Short mmCIF file of C-alpha atoms and ligand atoms in Angstrom, two decimals:
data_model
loop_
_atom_site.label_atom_id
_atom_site.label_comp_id
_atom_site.label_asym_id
_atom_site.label_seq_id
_atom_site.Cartn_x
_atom_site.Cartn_y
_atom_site.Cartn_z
CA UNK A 1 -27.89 16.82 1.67
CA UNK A 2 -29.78 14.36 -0.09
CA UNK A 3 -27.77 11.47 -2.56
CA UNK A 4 -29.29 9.26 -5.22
CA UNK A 5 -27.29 6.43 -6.12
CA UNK A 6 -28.94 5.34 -9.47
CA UNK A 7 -28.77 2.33 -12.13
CA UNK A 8 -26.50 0.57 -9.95
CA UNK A 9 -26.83 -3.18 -9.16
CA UNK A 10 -26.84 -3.48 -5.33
CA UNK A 11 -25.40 -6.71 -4.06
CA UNK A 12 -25.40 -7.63 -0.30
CA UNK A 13 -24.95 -11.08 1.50
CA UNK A 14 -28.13 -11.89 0.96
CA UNK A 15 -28.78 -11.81 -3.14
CA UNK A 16 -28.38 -8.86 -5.82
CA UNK A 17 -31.08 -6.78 -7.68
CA UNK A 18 -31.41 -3.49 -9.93
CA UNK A 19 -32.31 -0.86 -7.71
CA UNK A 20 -31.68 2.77 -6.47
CA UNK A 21 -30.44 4.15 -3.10
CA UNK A 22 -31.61 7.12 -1.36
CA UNK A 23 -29.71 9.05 1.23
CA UNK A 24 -30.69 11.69 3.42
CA UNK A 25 -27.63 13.57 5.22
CA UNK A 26 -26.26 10.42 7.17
CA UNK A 27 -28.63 7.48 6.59
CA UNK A 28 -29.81 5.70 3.79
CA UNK A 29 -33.54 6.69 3.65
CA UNK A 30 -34.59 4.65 0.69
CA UNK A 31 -34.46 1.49 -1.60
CA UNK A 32 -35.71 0.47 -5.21
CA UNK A 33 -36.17 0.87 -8.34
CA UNK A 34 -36.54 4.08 -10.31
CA UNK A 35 -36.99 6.32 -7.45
CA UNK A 36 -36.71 9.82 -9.50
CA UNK A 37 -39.52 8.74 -11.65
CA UNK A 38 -40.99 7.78 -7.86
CA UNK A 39 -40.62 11.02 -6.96
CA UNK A 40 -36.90 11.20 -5.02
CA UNK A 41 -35.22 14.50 -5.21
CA UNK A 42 -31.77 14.80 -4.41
CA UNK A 43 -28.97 17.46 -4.38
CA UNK A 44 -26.68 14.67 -6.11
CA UNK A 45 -27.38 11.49 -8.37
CA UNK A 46 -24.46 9.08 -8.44
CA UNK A 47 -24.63 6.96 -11.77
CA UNK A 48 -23.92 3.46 -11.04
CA UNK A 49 -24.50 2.59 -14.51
CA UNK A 50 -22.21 -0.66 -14.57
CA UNK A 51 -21.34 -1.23 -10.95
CA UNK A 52 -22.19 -2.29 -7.75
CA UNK A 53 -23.89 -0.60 -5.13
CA UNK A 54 -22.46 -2.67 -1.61
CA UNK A 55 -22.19 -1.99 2.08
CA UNK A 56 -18.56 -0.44 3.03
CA UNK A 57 -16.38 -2.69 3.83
CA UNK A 58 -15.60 -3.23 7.43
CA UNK A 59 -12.17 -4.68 9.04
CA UNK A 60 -12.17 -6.04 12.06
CA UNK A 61 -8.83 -6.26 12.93
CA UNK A 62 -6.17 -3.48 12.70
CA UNK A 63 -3.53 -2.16 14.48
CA UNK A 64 -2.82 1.94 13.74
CA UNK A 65 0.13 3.05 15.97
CA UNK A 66 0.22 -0.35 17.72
CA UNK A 67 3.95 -0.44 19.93
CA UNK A 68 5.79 -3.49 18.58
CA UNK A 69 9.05 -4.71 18.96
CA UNK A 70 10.56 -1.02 20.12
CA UNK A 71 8.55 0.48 17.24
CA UNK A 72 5.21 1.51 16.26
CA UNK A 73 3.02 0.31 13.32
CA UNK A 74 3.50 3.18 10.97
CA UNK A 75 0.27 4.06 9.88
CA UNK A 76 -2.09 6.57 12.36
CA UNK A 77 -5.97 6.56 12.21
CA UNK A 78 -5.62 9.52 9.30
CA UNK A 79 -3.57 7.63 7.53
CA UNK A 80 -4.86 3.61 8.00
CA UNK A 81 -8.58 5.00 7.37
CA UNK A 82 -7.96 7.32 4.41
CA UNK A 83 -5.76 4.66 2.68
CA UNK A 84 -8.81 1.97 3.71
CA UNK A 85 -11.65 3.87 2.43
CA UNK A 86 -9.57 4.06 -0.86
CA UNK A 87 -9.40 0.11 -0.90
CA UNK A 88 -13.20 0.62 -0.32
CA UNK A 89 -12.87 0.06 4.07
CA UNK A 90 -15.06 2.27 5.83
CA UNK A 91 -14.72 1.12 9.23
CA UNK A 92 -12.44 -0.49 11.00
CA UNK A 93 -11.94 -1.77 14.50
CA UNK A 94 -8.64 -1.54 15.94
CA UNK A 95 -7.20 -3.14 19.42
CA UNK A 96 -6.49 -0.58 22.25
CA UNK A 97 -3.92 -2.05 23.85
CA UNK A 98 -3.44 -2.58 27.88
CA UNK A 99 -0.05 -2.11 28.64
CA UNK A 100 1.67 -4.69 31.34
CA UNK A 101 0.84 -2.93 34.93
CA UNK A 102 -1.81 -0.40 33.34
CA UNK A 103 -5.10 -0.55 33.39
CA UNK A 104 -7.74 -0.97 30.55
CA UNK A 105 -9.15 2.43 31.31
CA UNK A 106 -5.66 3.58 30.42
CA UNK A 107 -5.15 2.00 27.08
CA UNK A 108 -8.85 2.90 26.36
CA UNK A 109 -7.91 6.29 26.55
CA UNK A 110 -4.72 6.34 24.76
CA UNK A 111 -6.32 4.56 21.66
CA UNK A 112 -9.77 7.35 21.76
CA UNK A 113 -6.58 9.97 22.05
CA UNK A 114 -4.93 8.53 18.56
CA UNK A 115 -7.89 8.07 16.60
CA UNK A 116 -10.70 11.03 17.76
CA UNK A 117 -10.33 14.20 15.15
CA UNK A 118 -7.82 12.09 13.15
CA UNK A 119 -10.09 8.93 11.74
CA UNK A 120 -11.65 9.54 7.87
CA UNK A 121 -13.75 6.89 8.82
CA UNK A 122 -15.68 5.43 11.34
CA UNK A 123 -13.65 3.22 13.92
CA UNK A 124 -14.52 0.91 16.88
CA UNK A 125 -11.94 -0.98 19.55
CA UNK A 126 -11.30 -4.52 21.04
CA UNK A 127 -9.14 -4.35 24.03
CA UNK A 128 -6.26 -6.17 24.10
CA UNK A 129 -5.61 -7.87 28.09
CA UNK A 130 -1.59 -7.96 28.66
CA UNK A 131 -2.60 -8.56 32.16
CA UNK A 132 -5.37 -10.07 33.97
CA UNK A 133 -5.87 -9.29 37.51
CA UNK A 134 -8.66 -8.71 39.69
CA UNK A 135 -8.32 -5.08 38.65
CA UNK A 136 -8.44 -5.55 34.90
CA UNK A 137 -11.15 -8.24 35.12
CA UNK A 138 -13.33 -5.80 37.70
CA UNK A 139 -12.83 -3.23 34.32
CA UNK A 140 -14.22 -5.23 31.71
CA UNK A 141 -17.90 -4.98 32.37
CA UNK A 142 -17.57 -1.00 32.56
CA UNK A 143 -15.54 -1.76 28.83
CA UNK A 144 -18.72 -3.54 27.83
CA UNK A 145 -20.84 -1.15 28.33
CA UNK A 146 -19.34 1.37 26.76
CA UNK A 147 -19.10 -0.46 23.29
CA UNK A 148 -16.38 -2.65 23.40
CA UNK A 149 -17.44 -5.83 23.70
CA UNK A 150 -13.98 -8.04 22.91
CA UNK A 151 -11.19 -8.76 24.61
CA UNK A 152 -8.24 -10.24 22.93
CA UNK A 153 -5.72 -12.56 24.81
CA UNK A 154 -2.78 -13.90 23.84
CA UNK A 155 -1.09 -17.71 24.23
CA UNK A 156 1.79 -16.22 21.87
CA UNK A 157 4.45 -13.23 22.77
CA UNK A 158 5.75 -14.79 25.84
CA UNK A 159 7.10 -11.79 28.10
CA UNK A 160 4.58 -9.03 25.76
CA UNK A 161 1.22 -9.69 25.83
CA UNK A 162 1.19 -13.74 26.68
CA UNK A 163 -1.38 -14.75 29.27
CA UNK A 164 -1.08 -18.48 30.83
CA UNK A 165 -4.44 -20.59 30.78
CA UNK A 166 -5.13 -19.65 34.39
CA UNK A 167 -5.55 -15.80 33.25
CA UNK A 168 -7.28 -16.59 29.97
CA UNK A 169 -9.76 -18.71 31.84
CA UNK A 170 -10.42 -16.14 34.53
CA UNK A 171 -10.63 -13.46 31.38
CA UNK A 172 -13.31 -16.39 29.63
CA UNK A 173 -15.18 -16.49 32.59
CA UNK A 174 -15.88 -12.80 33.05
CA UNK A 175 -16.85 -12.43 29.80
CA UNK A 176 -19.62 -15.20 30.05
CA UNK A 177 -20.95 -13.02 32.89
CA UNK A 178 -20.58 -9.92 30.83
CA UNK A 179 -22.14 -10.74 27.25
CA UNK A 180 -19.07 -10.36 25.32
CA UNK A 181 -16.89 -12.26 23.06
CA UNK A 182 -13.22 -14.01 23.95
CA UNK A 183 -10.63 -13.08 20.50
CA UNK A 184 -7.44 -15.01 20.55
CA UNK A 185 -4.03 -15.28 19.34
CA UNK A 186 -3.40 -19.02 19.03
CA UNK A 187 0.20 -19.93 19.10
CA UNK A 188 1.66 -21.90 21.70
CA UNK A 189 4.58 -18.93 22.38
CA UNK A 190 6.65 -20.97 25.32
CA UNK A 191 7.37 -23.66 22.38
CA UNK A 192 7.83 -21.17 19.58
CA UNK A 193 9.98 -19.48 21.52
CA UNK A 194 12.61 -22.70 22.25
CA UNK A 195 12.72 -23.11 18.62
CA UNK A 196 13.18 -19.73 17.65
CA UNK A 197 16.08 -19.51 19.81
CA UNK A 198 17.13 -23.40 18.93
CA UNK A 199 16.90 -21.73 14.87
CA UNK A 200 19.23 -18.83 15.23
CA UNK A 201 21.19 -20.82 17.57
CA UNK A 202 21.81 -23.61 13.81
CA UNK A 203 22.89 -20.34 12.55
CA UNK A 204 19.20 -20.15 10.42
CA UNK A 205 19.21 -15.96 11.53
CA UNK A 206 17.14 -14.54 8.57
CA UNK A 207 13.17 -14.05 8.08
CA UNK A 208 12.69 -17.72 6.51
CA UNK A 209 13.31 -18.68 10.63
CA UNK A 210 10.40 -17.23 11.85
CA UNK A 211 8.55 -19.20 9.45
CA UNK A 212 10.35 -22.32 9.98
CA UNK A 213 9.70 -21.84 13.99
CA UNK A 214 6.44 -20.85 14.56
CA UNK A 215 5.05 -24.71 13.23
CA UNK A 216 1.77 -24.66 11.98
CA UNK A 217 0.85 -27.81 14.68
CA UNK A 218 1.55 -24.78 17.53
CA UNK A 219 -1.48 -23.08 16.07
CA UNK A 220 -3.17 -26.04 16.06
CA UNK A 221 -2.59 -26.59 19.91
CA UNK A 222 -3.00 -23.56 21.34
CA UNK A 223 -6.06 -23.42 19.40
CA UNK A 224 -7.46 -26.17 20.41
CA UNK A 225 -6.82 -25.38 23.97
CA UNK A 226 -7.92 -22.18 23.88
CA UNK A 227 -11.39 -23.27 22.55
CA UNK A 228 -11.60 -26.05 25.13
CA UNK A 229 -11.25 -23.19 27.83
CA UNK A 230 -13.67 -21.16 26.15
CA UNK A 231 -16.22 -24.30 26.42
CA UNK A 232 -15.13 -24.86 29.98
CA UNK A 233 -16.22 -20.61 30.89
CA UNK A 234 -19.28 -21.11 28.29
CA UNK A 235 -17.80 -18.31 26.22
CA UNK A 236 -18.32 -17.44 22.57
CA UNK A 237 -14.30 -17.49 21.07
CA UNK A 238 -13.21 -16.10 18.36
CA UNK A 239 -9.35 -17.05 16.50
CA UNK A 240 -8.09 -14.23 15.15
CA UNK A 241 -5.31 -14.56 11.98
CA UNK A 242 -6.41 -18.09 11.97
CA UNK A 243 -3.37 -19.67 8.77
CA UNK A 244 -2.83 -22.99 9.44
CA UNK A 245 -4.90 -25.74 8.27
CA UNK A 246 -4.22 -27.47 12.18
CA UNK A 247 -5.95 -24.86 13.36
CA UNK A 248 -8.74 -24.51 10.81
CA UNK A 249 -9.50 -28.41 11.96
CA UNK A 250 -9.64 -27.25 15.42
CA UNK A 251 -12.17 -24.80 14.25
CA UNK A 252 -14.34 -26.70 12.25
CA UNK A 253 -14.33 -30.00 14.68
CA UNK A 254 -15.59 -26.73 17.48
CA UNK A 255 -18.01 -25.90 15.45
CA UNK A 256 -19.52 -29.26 14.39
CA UNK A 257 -20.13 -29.94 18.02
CA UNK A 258 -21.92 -27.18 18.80
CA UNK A 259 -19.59 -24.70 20.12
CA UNK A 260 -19.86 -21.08 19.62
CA UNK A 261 -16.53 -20.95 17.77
CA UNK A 262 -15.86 -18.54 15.20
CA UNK A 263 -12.50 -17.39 13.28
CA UNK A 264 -10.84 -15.12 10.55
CA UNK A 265 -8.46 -15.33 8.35
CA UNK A 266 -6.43 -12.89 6.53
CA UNK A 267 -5.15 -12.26 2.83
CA UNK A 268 -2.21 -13.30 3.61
CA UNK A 269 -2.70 -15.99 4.19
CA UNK A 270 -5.14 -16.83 1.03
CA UNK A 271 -2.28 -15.22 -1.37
CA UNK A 272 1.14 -15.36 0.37
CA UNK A 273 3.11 -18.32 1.72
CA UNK A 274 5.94 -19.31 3.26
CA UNK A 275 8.57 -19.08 -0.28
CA UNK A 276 7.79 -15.56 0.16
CA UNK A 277 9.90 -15.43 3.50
CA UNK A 278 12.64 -17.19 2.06
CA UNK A 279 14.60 -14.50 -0.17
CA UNK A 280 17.16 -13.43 2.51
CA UNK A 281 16.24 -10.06 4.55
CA UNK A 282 13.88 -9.31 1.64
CA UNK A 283 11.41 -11.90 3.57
CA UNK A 284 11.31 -9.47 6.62
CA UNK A 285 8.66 -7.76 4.72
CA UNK A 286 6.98 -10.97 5.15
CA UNK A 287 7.29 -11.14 8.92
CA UNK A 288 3.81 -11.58 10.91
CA UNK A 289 2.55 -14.21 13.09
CA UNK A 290 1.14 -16.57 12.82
CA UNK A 291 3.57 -16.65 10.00
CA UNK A 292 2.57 -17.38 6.27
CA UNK A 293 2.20 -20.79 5.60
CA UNK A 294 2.52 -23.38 2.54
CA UNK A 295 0.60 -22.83 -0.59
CA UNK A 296 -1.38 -25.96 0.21
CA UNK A 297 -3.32 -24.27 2.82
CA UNK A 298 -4.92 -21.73 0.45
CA UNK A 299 -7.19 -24.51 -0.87
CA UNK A 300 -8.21 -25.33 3.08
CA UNK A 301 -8.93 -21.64 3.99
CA UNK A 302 -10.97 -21.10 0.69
CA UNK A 303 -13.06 -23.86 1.79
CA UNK A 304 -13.34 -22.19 5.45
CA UNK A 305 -14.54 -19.31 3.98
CA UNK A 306 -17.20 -21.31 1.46
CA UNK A 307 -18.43 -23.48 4.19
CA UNK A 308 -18.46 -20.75 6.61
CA UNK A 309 -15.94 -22.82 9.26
CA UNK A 310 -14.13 -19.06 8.66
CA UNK A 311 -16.75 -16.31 8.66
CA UNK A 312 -15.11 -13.59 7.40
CA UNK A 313 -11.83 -12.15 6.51
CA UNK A 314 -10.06 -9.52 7.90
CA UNK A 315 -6.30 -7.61 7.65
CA UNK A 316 -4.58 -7.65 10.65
CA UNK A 317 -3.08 -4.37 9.29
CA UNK A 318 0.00 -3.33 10.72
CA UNK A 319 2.34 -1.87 8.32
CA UNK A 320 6.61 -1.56 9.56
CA UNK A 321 8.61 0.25 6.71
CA UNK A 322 11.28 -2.04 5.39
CA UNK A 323 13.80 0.61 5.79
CA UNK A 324 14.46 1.14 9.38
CA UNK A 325 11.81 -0.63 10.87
CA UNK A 326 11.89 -4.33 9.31
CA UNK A 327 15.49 -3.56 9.57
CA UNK A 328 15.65 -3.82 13.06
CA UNK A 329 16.14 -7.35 12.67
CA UNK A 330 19.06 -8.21 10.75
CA UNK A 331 20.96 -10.82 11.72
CA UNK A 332 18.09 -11.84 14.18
CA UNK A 333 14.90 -12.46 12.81
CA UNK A 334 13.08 -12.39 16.01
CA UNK A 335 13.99 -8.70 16.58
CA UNK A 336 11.85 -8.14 13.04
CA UNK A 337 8.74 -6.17 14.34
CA UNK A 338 6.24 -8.74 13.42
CA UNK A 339 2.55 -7.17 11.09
CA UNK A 340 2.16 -6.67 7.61
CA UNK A 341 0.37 -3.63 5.54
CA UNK A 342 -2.99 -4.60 3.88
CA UNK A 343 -6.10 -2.49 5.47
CA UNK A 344 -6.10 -0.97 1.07
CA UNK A 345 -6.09 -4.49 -0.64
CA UNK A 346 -8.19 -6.56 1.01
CA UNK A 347 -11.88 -5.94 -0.61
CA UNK A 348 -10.32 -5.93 -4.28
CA UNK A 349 -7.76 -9.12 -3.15
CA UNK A 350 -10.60 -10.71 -1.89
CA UNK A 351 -12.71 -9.79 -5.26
CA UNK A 352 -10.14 -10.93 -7.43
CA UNK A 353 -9.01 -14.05 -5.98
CA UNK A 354 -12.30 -15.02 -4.64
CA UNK A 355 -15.45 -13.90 -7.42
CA UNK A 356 -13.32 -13.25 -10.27
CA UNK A 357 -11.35 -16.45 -9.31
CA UNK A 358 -14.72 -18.65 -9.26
CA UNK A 359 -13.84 -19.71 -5.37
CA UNK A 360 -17.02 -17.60 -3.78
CA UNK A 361 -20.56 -15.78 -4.78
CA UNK A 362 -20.09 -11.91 -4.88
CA UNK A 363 -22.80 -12.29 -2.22
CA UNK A 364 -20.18 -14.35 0.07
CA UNK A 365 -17.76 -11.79 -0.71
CA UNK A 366 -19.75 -8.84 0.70
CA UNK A 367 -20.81 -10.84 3.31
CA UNK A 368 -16.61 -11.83 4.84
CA UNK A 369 -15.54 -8.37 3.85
CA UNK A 370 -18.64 -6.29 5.81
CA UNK A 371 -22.17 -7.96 6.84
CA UNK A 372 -20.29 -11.17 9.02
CA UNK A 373 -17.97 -8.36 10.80
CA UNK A 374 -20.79 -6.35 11.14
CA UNK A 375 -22.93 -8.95 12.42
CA UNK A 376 -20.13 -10.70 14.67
CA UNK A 377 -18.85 -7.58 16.52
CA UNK A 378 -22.53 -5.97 17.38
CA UNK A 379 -23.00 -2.93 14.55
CA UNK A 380 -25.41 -4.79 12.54
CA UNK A 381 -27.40 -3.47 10.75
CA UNK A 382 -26.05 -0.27 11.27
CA UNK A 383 -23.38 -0.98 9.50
CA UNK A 384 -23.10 -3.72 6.81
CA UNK A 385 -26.21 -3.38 4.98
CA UNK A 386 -27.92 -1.17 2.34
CA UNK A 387 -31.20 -1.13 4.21
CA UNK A 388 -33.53 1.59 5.06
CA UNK A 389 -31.95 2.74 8.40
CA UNK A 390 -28.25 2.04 8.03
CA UNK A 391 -25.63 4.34 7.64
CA UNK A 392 -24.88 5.33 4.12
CA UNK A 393 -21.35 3.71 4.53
CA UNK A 394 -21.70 2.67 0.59
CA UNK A 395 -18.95 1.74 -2.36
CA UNK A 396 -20.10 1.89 -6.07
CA UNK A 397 -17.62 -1.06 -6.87
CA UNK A 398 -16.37 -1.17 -10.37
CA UNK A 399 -15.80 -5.27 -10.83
CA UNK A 400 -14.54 -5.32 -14.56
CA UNK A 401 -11.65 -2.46 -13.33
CA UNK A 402 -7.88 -3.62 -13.30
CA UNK A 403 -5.12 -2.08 -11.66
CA UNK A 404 -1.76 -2.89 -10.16
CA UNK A 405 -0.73 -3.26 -6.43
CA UNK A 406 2.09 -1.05 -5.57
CA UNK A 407 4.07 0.93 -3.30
CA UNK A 408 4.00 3.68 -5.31
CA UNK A 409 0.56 4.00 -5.67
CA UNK A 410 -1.04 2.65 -2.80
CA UNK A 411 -2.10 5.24 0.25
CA UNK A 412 -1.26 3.03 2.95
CA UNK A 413 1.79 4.57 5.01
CA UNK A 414 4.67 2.12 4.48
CA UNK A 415 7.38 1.83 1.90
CA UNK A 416 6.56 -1.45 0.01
CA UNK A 417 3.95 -3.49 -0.69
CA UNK A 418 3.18 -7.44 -0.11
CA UNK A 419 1.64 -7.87 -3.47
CA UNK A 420 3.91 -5.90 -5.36
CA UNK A 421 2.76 -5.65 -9.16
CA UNK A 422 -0.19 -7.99 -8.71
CA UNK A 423 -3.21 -7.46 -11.09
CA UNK A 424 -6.19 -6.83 -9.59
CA UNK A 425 -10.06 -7.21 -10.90
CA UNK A 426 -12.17 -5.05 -9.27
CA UNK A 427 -12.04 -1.42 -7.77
CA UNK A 428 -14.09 1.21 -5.81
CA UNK A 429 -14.61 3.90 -7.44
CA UNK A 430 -16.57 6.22 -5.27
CA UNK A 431 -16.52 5.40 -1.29
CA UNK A 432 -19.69 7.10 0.53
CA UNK A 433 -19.22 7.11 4.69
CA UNK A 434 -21.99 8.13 6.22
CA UNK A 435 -23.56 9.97 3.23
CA UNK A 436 -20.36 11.81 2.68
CA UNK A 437 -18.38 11.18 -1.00
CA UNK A 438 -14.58 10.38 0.70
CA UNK A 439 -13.18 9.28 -2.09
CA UNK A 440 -14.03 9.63 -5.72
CA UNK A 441 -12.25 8.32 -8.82
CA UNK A 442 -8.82 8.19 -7.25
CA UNK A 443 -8.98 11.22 -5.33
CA UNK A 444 -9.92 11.51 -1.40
CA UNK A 445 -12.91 14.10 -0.86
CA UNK A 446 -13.24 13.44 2.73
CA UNK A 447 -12.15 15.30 6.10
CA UNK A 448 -9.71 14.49 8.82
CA UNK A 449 -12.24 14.23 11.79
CA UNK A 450 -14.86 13.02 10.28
CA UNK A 451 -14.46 9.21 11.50
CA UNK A 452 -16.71 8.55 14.50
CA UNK A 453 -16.21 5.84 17.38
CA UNK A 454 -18.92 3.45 16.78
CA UNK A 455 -20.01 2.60 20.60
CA UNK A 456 -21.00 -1.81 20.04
CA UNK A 457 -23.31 -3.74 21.56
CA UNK A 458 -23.09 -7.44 22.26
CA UNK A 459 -23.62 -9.65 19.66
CA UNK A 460 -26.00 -12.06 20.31
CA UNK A 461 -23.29 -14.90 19.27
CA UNK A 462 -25.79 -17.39 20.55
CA UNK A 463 -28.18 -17.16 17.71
CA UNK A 464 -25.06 -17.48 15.24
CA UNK A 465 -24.78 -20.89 13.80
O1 URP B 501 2.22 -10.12 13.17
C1 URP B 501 1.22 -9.62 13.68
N1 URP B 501 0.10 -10.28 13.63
N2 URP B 501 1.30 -8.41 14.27
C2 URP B 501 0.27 -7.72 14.94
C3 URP B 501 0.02 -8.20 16.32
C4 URP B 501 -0.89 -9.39 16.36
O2 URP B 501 -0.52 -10.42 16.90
O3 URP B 501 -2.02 -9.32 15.87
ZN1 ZN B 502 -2.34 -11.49 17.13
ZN1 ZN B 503 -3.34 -8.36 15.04
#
């Protein structure tokens, strides 16, 4: 099967131009202009008369089916692809997860289990470490090997998945024998979790708490620690859900002295805040952590992502319904499973608030919503380019399109939404992966199955500035 995607303006992190794109079965084969009257044939010709032609969108961070506070993240890899590739996603990565006393192999194999035969669209995995020990440390380098590069530790969820420095060390240090890359969680949970309980304790028992307890100036510790450890092992780190402008310091102030520091944030972060929390139980839909912060810090991650002290942005997707799930923390708000649904809004949030808003290029948007995952988690340019070579993972993006955010209409698997009747500019309106139309004009054309574990190498992390 051979695609023409014609008329279209192709824009990629590095700079935009008129041109065509060929695609042979799973790969796109060609690039430039006017290729019929070069001589393509093709079985189909997309018009792109109007749009853009840009690599799929790739999130690095989700968590389908992830066990959380005696629940599970409602969304499966059927689901949290097929409602992604709608929001114009066509990979994700998601975290296997090592359960407390299991190994990695285990949790490896329960997360290939969820997502092979299931995924719409192509999927990798970090591994999140619960428990370092000379067994789990002896596993890593096999993990390595067989593309999954990143391991994600914890300083938060005391008693869950918290590690104390000695573990994350010993973690840091295997992995700067093993080529791969540190991902953290940076919230100091021991003093979050003395607040918390000093919070309810006041009587403060609703979502606004968790807010209120999880200070941003914990972030900025345990960040800082954690990226003084990482320079102590002489290990790339990277801060996932990075919100707080602490942290962002931390980051930056890394980065200026030559570490191999990297972050994320989230768009919750760039469009929610704290006053969102604070409407009673109704703010449980607002429950993740690190929590959302004040509207000030929108202005400091903005300029992360401009001055590339944040190099891209990512979900954290991990959708609870309200109803029965959120609910399992009335009268407690610590008991409210913590992760918020977003894997379908991000590329047209991100478009909206960002180009249409005047805060980045359309170029810097591709690049934080596909070509800096791509290039920071080792599928580059397999993935995050329109290049001769790469897969056909393509979106003819519509950027003059408006539509609403809603429950009702969004694909994700959850029962409300956290932007709720905001206007969006900018949509995709057909979603190639690997060569193959998924969705078109509102309407999924894909196939449950069809989503492929991409097997990662290494980035090299020291060539990244
Ligand atoms: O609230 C969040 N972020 N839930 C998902 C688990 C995690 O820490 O990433
Ligand atoms: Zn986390
Ligand atoms: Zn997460």
């Amino acid at each position: 099967m051979r695609t023409l995607i014609s008329n279209g303006t192709i824009v990629t992190a590095d700079g935009s131009t008129a041109a065509d794109v060929l695609i042979d079965a799973e790969t796109i084969v060609q690039v430039g202009r006017d290729l019929a009257a070069a001589g393509a044939t093709a079985d189909e010709t997309i018009d792109a008369t109007g749009r853009y032609v840009i690599p799929g969108g790739i999130d690095a961070h989700t968590h389908m089916e992830l066990p959380f506070g005696g629940t599970f993240a409602k969304d499966t890899f059927e689901t949290g692809t097929r409602a992604a590739a709608f929001g114009g996603t066509t990979s994700i990565i998601d975290f296997a997860v090592q359960s407390r006393g299991g190994s990695l192999r285990e949790g490896l194999d329960t997360w290939h289990a969820k997502a092979e035969g299931n995924a719409v669209a192509d999927y990798g995995f970090h591994m999140i470490m619960s428990d370092v020990n000379d067994g789990t440390l002896a596993e890593m380098d096999g993990l390595v090997a067989e593309g999954i590069p990143d391991f994600k530790l914890f300083t938060a969820y005391p008693g869950v998945f918290y590690s104390d420095d000695g573990a994350i060390f010993r973690a840091m240090q295997q992995t700067a024998r093993n080529g791969g890359l540190i991902m953290m969680h940076a919230e100091n949970g021991m003093a979050i979790d003395v607040v918390a309980a000093q919070t309810v304790a006041a009587g403060m028992t609703d979502p606004i708490g968790h807010g209120v307890a999880r200070k941003a100036v914990f972030e900025g510790e345990a960040t800082n620690r954690v990226i003084r450890l990482a320079e102590a092992a002489g290990v790339p780190v990277y801060i996932v859900h990075l919100s707080a402008s602490d942290a962002l310091a931390e980051v930056r102030a890394a980065r200026d002295r030559g570490t191999k520091a990297f972050a994320e944030t989230c768009p919750q972060y760039l469009f929610l805040s704290l006053d969102d929390m604070g409407n009673g139980f109704e703010g449980a839909k607002f429950v993740c952590s690190p929590p959302l912060r004040s509207q000030d810090t929108w202005d400091d991650l903005w300029t992360g992502l401009v001055k590339d002290d944040l190099q891209l942005v990512a979900t954290d997707h991990c959708p609870f319904d309200f109803h029965g799930q959120k609910e399992l923390g009335r009268g407690d708000f610590r008991k409210v499973p913590n992760g918020l649904p977003g894997v379908e809004d991000r590329v047209d949030l991100l478009h909206d608030g960002g180009v249409v808003g005047g805060r980045i290029s359309r170029e810097r948007w591709v690049e934080i919503v596909s070509t800096a995952p791509a290039k920071m988690f080792g599928m580059y340019p397999q993935k995050g380019a329109v290049a001769v070579g790469s897969d056909a993972d393509l979106v003819i993006y519509d950027p003059n399109r408006r539509h609403t955010i809603s429950a009702t209409t969004h694909h994700m698997n959850v029962d409300y939404s956290c932007y709720e009747g905001r206007s969006v500019q900018g949509g995709s309106d057909i979603v190639l992966s690997r060569g193959m139309v998924i969705v078109r004009d509102g309407q999924f054309t894909g196939r449950k199955g069809h989503g492929r574990f991409i097997k990662r190498a290494p980035a090299n992390h020291a060539r990244m500035s």
